[in-house]
PDB file of C-alpha atoms in Angstrom:
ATOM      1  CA  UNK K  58     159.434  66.706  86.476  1.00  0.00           C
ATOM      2  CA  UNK K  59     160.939  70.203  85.731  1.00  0.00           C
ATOM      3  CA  UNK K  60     158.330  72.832  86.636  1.00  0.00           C
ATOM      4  CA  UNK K  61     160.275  74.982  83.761  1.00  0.00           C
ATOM      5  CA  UNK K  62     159.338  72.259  81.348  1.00  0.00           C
ATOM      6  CA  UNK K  63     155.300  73.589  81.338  1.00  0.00           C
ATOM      7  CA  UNK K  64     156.510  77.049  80.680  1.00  0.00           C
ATOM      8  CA  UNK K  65     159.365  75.710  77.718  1.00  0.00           C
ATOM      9  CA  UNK K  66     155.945  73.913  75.982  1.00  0.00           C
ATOM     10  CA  UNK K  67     153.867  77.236  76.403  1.00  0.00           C
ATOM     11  CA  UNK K  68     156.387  79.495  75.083  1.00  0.00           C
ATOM     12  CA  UNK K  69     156.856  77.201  71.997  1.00  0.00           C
ATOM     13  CA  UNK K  70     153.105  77.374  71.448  1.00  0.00           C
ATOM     14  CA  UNK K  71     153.597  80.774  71.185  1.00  0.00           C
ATOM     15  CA  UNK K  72     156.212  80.598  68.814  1.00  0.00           C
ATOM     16  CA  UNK K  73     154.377  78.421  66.623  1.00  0.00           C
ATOM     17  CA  UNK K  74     151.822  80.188  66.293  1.00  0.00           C
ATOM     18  CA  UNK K  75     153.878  83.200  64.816  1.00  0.00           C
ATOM     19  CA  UNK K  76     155.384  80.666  62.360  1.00  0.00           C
ATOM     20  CA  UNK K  77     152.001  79.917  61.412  1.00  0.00           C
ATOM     21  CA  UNK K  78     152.481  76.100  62.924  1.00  0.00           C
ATOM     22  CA  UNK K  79     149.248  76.014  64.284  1.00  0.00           C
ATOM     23  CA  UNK K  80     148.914  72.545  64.887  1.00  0.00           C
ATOM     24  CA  UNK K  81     151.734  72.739  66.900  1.00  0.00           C
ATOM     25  CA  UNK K  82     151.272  75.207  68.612  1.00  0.00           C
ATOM     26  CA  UNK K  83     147.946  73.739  69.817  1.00  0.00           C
ATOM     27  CA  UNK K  84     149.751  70.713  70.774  1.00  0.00           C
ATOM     28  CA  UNK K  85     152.147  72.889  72.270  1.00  0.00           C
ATOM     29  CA  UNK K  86     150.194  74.232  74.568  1.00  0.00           C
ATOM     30  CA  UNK K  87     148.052  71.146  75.527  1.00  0.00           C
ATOM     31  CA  UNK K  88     151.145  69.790  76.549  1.00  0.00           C
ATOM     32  CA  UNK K  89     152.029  73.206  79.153  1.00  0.00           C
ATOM     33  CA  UNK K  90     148.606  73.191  80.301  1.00  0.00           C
ATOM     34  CA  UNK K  91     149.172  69.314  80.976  1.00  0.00           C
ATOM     35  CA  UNK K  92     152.239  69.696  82.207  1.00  0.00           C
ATOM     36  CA  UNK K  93     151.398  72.527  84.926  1.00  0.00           C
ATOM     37  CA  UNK K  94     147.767  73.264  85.199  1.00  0.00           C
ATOM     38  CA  UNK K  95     148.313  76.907  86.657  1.00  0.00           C
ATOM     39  CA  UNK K  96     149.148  77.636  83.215  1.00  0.00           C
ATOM     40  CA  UNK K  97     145.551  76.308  81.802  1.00  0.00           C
ATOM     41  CA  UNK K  98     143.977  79.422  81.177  1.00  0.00           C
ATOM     42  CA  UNK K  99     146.804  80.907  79.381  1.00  0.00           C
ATOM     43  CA  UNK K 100     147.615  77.970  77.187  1.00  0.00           C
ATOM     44  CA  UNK K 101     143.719  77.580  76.061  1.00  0.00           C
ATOM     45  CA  UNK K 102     143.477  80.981  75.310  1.00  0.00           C
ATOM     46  CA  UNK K 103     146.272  80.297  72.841  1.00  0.00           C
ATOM     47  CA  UNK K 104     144.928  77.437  71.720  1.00  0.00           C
ATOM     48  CA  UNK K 105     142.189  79.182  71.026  1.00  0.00           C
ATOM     49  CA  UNK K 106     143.870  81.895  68.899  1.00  0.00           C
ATOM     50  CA  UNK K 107     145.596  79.148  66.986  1.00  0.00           C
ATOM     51  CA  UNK K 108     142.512  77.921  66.438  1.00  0.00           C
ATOM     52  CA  UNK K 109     141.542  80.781  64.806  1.00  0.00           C
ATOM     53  CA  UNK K 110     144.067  81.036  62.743  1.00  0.00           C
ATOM     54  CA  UNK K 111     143.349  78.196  61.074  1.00  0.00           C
ATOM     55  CA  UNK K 112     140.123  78.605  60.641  1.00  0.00           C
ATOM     56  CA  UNK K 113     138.190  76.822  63.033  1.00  0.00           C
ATOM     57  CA  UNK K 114     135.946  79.180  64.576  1.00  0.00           C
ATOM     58  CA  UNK K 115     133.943  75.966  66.535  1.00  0.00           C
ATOM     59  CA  UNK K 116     136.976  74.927  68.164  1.00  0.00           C
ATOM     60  CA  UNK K 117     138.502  78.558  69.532  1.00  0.00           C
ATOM     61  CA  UNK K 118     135.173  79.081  70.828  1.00  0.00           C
ATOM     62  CA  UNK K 119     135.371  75.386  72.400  1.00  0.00           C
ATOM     63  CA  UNK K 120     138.458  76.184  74.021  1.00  0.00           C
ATOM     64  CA  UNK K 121     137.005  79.369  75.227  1.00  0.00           C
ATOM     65  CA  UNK K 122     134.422  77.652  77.262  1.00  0.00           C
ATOM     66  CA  UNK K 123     136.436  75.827  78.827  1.00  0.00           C
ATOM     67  CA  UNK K 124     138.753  78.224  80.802  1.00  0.00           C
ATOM     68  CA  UNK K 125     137.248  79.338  83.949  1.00  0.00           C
ATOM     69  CA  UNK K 126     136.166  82.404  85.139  1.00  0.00           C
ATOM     70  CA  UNK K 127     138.961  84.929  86.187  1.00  0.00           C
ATOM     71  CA  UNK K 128     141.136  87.886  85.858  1.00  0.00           C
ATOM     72  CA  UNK K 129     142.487  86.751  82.485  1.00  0.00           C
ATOM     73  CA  UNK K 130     139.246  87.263  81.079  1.00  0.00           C
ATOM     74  CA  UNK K 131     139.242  90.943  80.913  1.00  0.00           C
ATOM     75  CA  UNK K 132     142.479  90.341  78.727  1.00  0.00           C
ATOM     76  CA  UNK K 133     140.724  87.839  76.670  1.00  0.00           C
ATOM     77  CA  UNK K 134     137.812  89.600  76.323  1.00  0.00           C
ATOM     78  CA  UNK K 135     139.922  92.565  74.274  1.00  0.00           C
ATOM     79  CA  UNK K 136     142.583  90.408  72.423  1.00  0.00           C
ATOM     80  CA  UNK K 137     142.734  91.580  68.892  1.00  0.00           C
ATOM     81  CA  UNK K 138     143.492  88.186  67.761  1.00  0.00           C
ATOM     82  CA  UNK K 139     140.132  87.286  68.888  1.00  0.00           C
ATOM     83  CA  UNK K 140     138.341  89.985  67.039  1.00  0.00           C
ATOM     84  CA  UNK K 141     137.083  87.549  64.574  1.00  0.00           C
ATOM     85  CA  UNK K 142     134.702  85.621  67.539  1.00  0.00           C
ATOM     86  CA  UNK K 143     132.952  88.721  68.611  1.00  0.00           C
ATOM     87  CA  UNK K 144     130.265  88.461  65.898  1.00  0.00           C
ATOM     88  CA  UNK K 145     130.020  84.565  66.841  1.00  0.00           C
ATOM     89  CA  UNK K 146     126.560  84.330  68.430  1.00  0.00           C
ATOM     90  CA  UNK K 147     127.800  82.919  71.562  1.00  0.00           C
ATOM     91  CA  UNK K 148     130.501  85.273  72.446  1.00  0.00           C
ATOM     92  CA  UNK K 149     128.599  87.788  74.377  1.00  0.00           C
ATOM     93  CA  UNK K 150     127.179  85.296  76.643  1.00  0.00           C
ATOM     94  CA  UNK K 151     130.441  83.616  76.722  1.00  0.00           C
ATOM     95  CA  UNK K 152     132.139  86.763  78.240  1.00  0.00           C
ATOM     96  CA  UNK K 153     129.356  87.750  80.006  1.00  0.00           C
ATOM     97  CA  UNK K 154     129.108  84.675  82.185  1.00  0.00           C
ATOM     98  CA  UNK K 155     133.116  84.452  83.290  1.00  0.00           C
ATOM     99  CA  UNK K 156     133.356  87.729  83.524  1.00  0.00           C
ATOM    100  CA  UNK K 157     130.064  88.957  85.114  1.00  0.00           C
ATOM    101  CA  UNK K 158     130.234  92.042  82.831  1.00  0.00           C
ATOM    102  CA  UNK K 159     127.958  92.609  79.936  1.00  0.00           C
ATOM    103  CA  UNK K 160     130.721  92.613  76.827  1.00  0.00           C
ATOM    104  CA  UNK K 161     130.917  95.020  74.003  1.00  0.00           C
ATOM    105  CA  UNK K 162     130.337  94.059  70.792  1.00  0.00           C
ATOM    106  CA  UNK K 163     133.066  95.085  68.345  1.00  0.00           C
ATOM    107  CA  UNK K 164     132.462  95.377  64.337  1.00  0.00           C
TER     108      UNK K 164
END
């Protein structure tokens, strides 16, 4: 398998998502994340944001929980496109555990 075939898969999930093809985008980037799980984090945090997007608050938190603790989440922690989550009742705790920092809570 082409390793470049993960990163073709996340960068379409990306573009999806700016089309407003959330579906498949999310599909998108289960398939990069599949495809090359070094790219996990990055593709559910995209998910995620698709998620959002269309709506489903549950699920972008879901896919939240499930990337591990790491660098990334300082960046996920202050994506604008999450913005919507931080008033979710388990976002605080949900950043606070992979990151080991207390979060902020943005209005």
């Amino acid at each position: 398998m082409d390793p470049t075939d993960a990163m073709i898969s996340y960068q379409l999930g990306w573009l999806y998502d700016e089309l407003g093809r959330y579906d498949d985008a999310i599909a998108a980037n289960e398939e990069a994340e599949c495809l090359n799980p070094i790219l996990m984090p990055y593709a559910m945090w995209n998910a995620a944001v698709s998620y959002l997007k269309k709506g489903d608050r549950q699920r972008a938190m879901d896919n939240l929980r499930e990337i591990p603790p790491g660098s990334w989440w300082e960046e996920i922690s202050s994506d604008s496109e999450l913005t919507p989550l931080h008033t979710e009742p388990g976002w605080l705790a949900l950043v606070t555990e992979k990151t080991g920092l207390a979060a902020k809570s943005r209005p």
